[in-house]
mmCIF file of the C-alpha atoms, coordinates in Angstrom:
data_MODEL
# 
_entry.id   MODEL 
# 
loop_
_atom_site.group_PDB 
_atom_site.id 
_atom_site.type_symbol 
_atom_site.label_atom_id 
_atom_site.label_alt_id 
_atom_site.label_comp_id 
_atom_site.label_asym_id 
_atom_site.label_entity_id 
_atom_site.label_seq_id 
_atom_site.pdbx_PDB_ins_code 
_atom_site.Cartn_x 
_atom_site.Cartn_y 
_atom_site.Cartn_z 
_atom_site.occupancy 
_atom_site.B_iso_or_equiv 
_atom_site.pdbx_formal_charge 
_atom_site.auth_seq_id 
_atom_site.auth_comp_id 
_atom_site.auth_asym_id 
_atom_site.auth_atom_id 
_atom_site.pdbx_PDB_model_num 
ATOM 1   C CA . UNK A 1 1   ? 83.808  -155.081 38.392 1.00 0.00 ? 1   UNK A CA 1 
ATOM 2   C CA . UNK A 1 2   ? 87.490  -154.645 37.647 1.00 0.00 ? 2   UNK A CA 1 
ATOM 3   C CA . UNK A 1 3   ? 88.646  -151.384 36.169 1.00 0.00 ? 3   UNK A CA 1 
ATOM 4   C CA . UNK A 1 4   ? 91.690  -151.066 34.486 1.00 0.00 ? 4   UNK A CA 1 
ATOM 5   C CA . UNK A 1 5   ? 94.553  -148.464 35.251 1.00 0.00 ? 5   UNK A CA 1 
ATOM 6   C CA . UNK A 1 6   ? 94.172  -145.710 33.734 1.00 0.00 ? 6   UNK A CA 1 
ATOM 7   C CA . UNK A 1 7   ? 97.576  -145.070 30.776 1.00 0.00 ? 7   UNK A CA 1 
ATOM 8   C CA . UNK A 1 8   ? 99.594  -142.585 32.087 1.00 0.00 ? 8   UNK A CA 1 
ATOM 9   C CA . UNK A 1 9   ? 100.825 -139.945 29.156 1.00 0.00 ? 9   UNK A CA 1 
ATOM 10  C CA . UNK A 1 10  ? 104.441 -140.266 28.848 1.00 0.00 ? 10  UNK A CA 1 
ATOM 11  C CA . UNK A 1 11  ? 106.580 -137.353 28.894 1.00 0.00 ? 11  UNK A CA 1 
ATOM 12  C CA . UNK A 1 12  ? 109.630 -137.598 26.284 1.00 0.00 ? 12  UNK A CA 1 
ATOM 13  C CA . UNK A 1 13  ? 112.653 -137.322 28.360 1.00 0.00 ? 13  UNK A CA 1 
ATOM 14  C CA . UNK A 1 14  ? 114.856 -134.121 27.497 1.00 0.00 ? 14  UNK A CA 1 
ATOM 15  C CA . UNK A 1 15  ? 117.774 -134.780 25.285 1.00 0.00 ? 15  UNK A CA 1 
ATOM 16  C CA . UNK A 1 16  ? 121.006 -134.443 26.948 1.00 0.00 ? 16  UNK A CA 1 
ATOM 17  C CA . UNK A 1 17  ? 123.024 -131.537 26.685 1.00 0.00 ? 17  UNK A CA 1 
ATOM 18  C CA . UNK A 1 18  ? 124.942 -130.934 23.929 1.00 0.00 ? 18  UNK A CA 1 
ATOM 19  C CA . UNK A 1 19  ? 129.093 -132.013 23.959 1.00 0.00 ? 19  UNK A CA 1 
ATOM 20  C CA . UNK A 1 20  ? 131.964 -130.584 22.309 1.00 0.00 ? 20  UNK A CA 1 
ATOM 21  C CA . UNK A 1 21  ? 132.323 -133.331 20.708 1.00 0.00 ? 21  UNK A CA 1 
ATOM 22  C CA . UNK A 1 22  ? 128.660 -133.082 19.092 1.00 0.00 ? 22  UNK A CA 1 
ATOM 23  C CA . UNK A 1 23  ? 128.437 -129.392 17.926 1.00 0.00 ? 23  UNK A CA 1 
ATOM 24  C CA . UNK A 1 24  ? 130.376 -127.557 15.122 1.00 0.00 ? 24  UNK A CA 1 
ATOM 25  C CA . UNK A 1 25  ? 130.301 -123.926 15.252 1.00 0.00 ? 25  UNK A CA 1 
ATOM 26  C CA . UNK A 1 26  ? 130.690 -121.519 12.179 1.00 0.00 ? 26  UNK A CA 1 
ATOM 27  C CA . UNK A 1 27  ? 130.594 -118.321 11.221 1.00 0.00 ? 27  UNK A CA 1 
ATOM 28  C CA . UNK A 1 28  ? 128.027 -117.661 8.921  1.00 0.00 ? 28  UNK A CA 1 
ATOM 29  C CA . UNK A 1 29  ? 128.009 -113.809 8.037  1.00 0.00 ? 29  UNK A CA 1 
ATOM 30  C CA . UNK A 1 30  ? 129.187 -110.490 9.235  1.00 0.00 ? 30  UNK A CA 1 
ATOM 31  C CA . UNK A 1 31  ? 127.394 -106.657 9.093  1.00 0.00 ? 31  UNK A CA 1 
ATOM 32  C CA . UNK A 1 32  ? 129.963 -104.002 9.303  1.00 0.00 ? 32  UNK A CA 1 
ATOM 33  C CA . UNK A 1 33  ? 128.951 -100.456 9.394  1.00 0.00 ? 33  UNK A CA 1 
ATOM 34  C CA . UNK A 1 34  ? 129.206 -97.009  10.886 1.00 0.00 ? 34  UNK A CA 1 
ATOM 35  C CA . UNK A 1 35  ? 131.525 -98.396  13.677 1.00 0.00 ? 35  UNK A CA 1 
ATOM 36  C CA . UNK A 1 36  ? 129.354 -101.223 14.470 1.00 0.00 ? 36  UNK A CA 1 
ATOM 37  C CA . UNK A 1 37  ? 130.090 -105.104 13.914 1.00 0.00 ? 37  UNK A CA 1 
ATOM 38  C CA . UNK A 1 38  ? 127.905 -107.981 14.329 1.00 0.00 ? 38  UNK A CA 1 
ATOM 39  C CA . UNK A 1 39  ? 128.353 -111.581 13.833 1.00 0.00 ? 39  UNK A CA 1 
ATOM 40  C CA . UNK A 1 40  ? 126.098 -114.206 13.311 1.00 0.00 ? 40  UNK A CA 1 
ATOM 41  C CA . UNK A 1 41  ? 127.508 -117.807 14.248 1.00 0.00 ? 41  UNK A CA 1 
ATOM 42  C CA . UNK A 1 42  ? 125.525 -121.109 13.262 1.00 0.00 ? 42  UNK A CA 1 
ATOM 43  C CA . UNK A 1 43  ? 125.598 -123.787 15.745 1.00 0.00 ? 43  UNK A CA 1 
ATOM 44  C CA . UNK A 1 44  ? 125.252 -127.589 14.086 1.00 0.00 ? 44  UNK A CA 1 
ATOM 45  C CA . UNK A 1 45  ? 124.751 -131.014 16.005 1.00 0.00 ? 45  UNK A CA 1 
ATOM 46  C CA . UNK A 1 46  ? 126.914 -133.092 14.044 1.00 0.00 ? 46  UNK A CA 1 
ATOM 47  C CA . UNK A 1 47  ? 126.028 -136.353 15.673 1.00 0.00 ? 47  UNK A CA 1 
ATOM 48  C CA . UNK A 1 48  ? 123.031 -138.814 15.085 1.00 0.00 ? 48  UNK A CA 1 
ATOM 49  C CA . UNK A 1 49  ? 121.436 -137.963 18.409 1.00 0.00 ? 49  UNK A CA 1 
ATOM 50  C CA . UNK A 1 50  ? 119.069 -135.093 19.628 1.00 0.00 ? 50  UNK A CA 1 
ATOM 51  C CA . UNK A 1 51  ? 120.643 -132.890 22.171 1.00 0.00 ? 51  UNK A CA 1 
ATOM 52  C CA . UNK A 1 52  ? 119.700 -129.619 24.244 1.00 0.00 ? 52  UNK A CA 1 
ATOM 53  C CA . UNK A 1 53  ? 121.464 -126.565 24.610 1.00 0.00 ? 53  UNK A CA 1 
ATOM 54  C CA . UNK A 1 54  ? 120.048 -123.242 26.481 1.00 0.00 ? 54  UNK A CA 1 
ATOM 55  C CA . UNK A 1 55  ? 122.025 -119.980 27.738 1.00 0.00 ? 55  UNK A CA 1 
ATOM 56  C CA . UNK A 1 56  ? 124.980 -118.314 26.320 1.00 0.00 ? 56  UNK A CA 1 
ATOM 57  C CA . UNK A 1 57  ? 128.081 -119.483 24.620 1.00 0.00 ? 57  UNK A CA 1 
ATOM 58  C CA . UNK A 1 58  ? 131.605 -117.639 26.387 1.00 0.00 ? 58  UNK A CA 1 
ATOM 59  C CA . UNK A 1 59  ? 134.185 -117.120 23.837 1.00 0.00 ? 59  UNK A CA 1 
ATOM 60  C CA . UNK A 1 60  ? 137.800 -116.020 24.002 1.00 0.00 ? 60  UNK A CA 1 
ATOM 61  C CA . UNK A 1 61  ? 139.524 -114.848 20.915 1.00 0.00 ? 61  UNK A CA 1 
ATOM 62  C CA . UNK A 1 62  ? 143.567 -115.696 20.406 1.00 0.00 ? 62  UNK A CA 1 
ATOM 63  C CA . UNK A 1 63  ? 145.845 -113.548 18.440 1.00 0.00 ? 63  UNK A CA 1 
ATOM 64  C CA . UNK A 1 64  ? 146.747 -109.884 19.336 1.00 0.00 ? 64  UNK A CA 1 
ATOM 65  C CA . UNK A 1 65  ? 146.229 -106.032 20.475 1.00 0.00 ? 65  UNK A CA 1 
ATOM 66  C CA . UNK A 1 66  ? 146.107 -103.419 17.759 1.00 0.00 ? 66  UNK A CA 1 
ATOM 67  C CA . UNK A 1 67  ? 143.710 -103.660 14.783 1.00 0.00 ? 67  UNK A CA 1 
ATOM 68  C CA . UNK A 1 68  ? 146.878 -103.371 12.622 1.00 0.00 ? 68  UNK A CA 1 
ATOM 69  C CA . UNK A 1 69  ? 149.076 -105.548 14.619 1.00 0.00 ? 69  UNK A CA 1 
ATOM 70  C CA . UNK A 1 70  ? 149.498 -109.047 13.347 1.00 0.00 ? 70  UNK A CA 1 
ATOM 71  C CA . UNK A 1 71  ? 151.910 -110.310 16.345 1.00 0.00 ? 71  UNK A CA 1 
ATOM 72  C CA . UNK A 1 72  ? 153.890 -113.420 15.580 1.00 0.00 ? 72  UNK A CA 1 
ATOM 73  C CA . UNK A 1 73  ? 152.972 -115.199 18.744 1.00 0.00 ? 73  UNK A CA 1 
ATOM 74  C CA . UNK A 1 74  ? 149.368 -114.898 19.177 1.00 0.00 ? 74  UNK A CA 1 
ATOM 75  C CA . UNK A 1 75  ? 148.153 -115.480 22.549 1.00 0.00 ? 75  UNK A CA 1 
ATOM 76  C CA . UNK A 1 76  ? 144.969 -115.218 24.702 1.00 0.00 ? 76  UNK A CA 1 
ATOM 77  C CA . UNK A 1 77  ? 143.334 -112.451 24.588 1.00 0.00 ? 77  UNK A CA 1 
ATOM 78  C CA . UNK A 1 78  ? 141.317 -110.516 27.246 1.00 0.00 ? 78  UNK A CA 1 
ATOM 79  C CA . UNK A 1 79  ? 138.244 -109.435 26.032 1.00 0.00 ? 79  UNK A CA 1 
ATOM 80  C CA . UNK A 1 80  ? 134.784 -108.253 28.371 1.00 0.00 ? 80  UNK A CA 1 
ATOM 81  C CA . UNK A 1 81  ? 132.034 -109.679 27.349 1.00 0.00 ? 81  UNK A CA 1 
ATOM 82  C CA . UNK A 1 82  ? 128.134 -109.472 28.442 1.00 0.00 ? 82  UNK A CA 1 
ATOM 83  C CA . UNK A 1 83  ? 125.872 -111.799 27.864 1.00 0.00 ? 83  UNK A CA 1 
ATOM 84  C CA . UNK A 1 84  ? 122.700 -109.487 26.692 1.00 0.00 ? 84  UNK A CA 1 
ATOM 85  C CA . UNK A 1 85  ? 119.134 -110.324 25.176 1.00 0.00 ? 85  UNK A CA 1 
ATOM 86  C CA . UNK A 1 86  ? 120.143 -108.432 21.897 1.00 0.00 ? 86  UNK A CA 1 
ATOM 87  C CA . UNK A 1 87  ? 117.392 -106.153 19.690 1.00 0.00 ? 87  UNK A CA 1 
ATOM 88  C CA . UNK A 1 88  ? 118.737 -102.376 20.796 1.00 0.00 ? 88  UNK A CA 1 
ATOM 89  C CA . UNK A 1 89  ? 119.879 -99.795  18.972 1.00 0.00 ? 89  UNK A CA 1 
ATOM 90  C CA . UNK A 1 90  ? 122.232 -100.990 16.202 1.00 0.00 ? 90  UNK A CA 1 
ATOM 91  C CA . UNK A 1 91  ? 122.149 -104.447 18.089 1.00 0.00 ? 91  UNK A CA 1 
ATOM 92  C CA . UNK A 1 92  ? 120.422 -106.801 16.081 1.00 0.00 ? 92  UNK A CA 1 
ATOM 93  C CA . UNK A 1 93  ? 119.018 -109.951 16.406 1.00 0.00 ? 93  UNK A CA 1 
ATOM 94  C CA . UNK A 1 94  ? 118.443 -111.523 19.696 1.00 0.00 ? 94  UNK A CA 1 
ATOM 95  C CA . UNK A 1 95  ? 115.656 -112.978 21.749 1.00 0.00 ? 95  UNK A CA 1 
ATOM 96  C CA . UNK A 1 96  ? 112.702 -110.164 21.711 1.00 0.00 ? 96  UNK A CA 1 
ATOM 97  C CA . UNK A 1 97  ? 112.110 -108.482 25.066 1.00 0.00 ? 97  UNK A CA 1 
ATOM 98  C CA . UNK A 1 98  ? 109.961 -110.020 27.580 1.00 0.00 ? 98  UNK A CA 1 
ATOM 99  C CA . UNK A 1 99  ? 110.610 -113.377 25.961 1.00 0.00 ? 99  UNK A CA 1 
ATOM 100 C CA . UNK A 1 100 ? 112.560 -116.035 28.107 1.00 0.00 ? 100 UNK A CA 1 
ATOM 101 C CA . UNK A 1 101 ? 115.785 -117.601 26.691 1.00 0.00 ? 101 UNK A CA 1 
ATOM 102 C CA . UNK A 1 102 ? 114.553 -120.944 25.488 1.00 0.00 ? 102 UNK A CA 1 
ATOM 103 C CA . UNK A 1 103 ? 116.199 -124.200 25.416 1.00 0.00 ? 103 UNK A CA 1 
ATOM 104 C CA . UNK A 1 104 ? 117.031 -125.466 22.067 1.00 0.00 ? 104 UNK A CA 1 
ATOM 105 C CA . UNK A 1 105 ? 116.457 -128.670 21.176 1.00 0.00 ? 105 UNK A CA 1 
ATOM 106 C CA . UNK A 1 106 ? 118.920 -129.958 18.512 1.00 0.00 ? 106 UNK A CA 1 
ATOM 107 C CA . UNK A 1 107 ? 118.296 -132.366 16.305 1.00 0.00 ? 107 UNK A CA 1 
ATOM 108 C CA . UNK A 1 108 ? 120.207 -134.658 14.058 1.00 0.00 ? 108 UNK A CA 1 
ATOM 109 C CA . UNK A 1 109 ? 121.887 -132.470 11.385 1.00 0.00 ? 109 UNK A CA 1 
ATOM 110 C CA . UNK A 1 110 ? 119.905 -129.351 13.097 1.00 0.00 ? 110 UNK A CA 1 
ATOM 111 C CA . UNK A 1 111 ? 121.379 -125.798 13.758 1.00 0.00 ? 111 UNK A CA 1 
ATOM 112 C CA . UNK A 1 112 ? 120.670 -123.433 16.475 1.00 0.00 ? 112 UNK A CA 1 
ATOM 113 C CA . UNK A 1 113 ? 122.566 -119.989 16.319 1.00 0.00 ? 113 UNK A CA 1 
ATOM 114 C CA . UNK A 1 114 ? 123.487 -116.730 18.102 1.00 0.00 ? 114 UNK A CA 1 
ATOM 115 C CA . UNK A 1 115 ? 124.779 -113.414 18.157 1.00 0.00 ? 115 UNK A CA 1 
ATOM 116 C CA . UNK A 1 116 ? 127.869 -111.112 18.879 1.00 0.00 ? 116 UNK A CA 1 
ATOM 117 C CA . UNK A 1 117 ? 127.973 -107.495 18.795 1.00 0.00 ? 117 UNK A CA 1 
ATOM 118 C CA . UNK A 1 118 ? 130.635 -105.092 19.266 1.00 0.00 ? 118 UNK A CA 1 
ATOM 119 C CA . UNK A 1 119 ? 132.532 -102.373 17.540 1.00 0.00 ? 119 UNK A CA 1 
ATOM 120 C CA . UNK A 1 120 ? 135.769 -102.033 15.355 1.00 0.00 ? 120 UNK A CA 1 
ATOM 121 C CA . UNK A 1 121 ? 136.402 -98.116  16.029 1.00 0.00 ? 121 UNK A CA 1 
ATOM 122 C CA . UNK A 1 122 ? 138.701 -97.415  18.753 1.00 0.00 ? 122 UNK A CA 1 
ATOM 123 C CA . UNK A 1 123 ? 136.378 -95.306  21.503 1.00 0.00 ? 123 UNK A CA 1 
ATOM 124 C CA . UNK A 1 124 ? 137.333 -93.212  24.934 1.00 0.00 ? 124 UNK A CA 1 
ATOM 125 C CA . UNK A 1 125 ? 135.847 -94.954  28.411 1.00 0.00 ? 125 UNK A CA 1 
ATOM 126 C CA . UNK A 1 126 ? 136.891 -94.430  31.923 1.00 0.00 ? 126 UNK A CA 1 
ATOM 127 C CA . UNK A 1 127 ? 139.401 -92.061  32.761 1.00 0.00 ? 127 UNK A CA 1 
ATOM 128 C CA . UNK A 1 128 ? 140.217 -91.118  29.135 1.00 0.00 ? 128 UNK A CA 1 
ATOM 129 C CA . UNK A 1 129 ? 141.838 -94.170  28.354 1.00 0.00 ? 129 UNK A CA 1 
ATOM 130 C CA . UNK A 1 130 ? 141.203 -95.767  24.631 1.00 0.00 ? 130 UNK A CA 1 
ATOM 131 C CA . UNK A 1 131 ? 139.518 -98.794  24.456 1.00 0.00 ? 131 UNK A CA 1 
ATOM 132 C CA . UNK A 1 132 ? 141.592 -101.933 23.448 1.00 0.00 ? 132 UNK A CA 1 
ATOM 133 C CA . UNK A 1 133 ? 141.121 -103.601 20.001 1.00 0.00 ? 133 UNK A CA 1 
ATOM 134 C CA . UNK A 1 134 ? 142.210 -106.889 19.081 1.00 0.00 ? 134 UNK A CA 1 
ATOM 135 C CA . UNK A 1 135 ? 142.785 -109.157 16.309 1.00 0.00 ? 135 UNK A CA 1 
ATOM 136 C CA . UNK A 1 136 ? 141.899 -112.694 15.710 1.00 0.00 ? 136 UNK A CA 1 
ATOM 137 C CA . UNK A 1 137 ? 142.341 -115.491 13.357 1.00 0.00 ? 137 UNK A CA 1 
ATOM 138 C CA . UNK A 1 138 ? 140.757 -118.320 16.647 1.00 0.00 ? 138 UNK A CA 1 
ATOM 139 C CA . UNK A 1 139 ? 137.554 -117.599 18.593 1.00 0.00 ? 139 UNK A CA 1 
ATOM 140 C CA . UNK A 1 140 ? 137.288 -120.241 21.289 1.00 0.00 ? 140 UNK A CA 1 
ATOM 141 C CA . UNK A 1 141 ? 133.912 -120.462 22.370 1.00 0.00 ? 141 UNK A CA 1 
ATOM 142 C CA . UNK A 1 142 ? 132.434 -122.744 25.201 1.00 0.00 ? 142 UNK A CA 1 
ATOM 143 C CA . UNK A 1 143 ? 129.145 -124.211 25.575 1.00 0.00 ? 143 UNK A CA 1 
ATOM 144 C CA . UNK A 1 144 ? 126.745 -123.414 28.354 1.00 0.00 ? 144 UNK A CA 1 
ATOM 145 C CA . UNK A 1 145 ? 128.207 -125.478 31.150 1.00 0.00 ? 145 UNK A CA 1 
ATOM 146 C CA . UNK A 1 146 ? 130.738 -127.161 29.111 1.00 0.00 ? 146 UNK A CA 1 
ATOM 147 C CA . UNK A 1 147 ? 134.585 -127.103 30.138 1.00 0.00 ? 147 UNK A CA 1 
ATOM 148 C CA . UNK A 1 148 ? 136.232 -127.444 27.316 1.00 0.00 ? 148 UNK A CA 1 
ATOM 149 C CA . UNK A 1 149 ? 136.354 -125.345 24.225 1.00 0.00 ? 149 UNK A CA 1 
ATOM 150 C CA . UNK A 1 150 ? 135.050 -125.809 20.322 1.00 0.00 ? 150 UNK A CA 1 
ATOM 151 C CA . UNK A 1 151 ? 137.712 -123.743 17.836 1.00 0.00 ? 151 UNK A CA 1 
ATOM 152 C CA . UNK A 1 152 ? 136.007 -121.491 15.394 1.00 0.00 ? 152 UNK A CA 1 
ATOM 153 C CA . UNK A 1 153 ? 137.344 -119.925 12.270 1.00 0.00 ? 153 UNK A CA 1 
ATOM 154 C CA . UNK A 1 154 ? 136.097 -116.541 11.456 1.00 0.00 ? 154 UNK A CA 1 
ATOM 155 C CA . UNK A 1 155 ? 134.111 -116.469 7.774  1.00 0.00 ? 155 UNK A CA 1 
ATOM 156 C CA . UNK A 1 156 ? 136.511 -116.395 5.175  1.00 0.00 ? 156 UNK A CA 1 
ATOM 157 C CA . UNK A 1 157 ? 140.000 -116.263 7.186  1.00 0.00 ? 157 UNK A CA 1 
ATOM 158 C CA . UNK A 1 158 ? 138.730 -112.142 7.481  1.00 0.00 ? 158 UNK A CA 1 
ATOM 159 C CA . UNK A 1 159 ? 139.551 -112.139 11.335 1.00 0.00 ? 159 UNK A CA 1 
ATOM 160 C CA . UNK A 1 160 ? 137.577 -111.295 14.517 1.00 0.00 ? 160 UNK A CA 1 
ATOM 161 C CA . UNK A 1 161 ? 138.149 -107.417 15.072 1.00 0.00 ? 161 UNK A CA 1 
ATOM 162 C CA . UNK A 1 162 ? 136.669 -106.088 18.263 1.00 0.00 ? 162 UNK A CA 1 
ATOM 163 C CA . UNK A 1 163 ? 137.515 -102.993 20.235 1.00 0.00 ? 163 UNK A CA 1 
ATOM 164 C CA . UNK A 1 164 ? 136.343 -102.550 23.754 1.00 0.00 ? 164 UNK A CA 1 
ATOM 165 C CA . UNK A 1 165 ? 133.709 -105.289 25.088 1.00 0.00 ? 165 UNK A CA 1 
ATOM 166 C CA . UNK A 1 166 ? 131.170 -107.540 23.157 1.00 0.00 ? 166 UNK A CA 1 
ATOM 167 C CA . UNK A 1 167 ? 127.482 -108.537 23.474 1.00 0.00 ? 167 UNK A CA 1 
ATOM 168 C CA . UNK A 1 168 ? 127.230 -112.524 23.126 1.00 0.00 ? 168 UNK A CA 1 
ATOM 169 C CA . UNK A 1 169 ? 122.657 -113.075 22.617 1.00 0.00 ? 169 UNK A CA 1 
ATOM 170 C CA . UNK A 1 170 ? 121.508 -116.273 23.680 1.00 0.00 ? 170 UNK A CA 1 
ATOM 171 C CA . UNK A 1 171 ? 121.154 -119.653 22.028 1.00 0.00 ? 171 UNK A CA 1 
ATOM 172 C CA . UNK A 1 172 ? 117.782 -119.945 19.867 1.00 0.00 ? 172 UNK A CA 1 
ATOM 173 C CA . UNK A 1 173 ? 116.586 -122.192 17.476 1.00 0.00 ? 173 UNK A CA 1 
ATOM 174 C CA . UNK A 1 174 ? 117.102 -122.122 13.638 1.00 0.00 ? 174 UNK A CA 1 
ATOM 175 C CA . UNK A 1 175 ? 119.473 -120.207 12.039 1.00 0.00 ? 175 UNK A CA 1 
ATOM 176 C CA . UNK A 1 176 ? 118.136 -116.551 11.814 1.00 0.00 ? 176 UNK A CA 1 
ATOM 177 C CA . UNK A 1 177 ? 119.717 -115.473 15.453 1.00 0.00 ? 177 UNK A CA 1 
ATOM 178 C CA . UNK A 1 178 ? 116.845 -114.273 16.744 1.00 0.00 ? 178 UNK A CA 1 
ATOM 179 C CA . UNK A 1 179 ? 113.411 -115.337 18.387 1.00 0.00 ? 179 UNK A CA 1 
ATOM 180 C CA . UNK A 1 180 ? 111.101 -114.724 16.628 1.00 0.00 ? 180 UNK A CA 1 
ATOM 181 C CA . UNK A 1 181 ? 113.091 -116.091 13.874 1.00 0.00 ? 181 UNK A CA 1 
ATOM 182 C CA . UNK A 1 182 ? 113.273 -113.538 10.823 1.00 0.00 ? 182 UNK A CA 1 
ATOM 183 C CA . UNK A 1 183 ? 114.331 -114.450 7.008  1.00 0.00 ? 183 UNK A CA 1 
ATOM 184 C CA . UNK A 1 184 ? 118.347 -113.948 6.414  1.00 0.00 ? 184 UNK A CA 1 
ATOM 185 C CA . UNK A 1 185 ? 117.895 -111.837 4.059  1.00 0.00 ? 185 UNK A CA 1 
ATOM 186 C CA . UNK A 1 186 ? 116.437 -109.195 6.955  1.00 0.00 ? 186 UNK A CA 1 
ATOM 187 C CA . UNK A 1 187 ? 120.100 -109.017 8.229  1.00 0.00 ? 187 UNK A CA 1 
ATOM 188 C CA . UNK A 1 188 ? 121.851 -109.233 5.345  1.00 0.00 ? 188 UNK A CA 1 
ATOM 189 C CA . UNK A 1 189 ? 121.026 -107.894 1.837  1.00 0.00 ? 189 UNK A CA 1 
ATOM 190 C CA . UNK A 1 190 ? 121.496 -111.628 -0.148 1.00 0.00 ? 190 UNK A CA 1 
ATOM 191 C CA . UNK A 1 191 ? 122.343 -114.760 1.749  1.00 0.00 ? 191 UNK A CA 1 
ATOM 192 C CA . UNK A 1 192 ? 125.977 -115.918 1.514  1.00 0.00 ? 192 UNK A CA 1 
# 
């Protein structure tokens, strides 16, 4: 008696990682309050294929030093950040605590998104020196593992205003920020 092989299940392949050249990133909405700013940025695959994305995204801001400085020759600006799992204190957002940072599968037309967190009030650190602010009209913000940059606008020419560090969350899916995924309107009181 012959027996036939038996099928094998076939694992689909994971989509390659998302390009520069296949991701738009925007920013969708701001909360401002008591000191505190976060941003929520919307990540779209523009492109007709599926492809992955997982970790952080490293951004550098151009213009200049001084909330109310608006130098002529913007440059690059130095700004700490730390990548963080979001969800503390005034932090929203974010992947909840003793869940791993997933990989994001984008398709088609789909959107992933992620958070930044930081504050606009000048505040004392080491040594009794002020912290630096900054302001931006150009975030440039990298992929994880990518080597060149993808230009971002802030939401309604307003401007990127940070003093001190910022808290960049991970990459999850949809386009709430956070994992679990919560309604917009939990962030923000109506959706812009």
């Amino acid at each position: 008696m012959i027996v036939a092989p038996r099928a094998v299940p076939s694992v689909p392949a994971s989509p390659t990682p998302c390009t520069r050249a296949s991701i738009r990133i925007t920013d969708y909405d701001t909360s401002v309050g008591v000191g505190n700013v976060i941003d929520l940025f919307w990540v779209h695959n523009v492109s007709d294929l599926s492809c992955s994305l997982r970790g952080y995204v490293r951004v550098v801001y151009i213009g200049s030093y001084g909330i109310a400085s608006r130098d002529k020759n913007p440059k690059r600006l130095v700004v700490r950040q730390e990548d963080t799992l979001g969800a503390s204190g005034n932090d929203v957002g974010g992947v909840e605590r003793g869940t791993p940072i997933p990989t994001v599968t984008l398709l088609p037309k789909g959107r992933a998104s992620f958070w930044i967190y930081g504050t606009d009030e000048s505040h004392v650190v080491l040594n009794s020196h002020s912290s630096r602010c900054i302001i931006s009209s150009t975030m440039l913000a990298w992929l994880p593992g990518a080597a060149t940059s993808i230009t971002v606008a802030p939401m309604r020419a307003n401007g990127f205003y940070w003093c001190g560090g910022i808290y960049v969350h991970p990459l999850v899916p949809g386009v709430s920020g956070s994992l679990p995924a919560r309604p917009l309107t939990y962030y923000f009181a109506t959706q812009s």
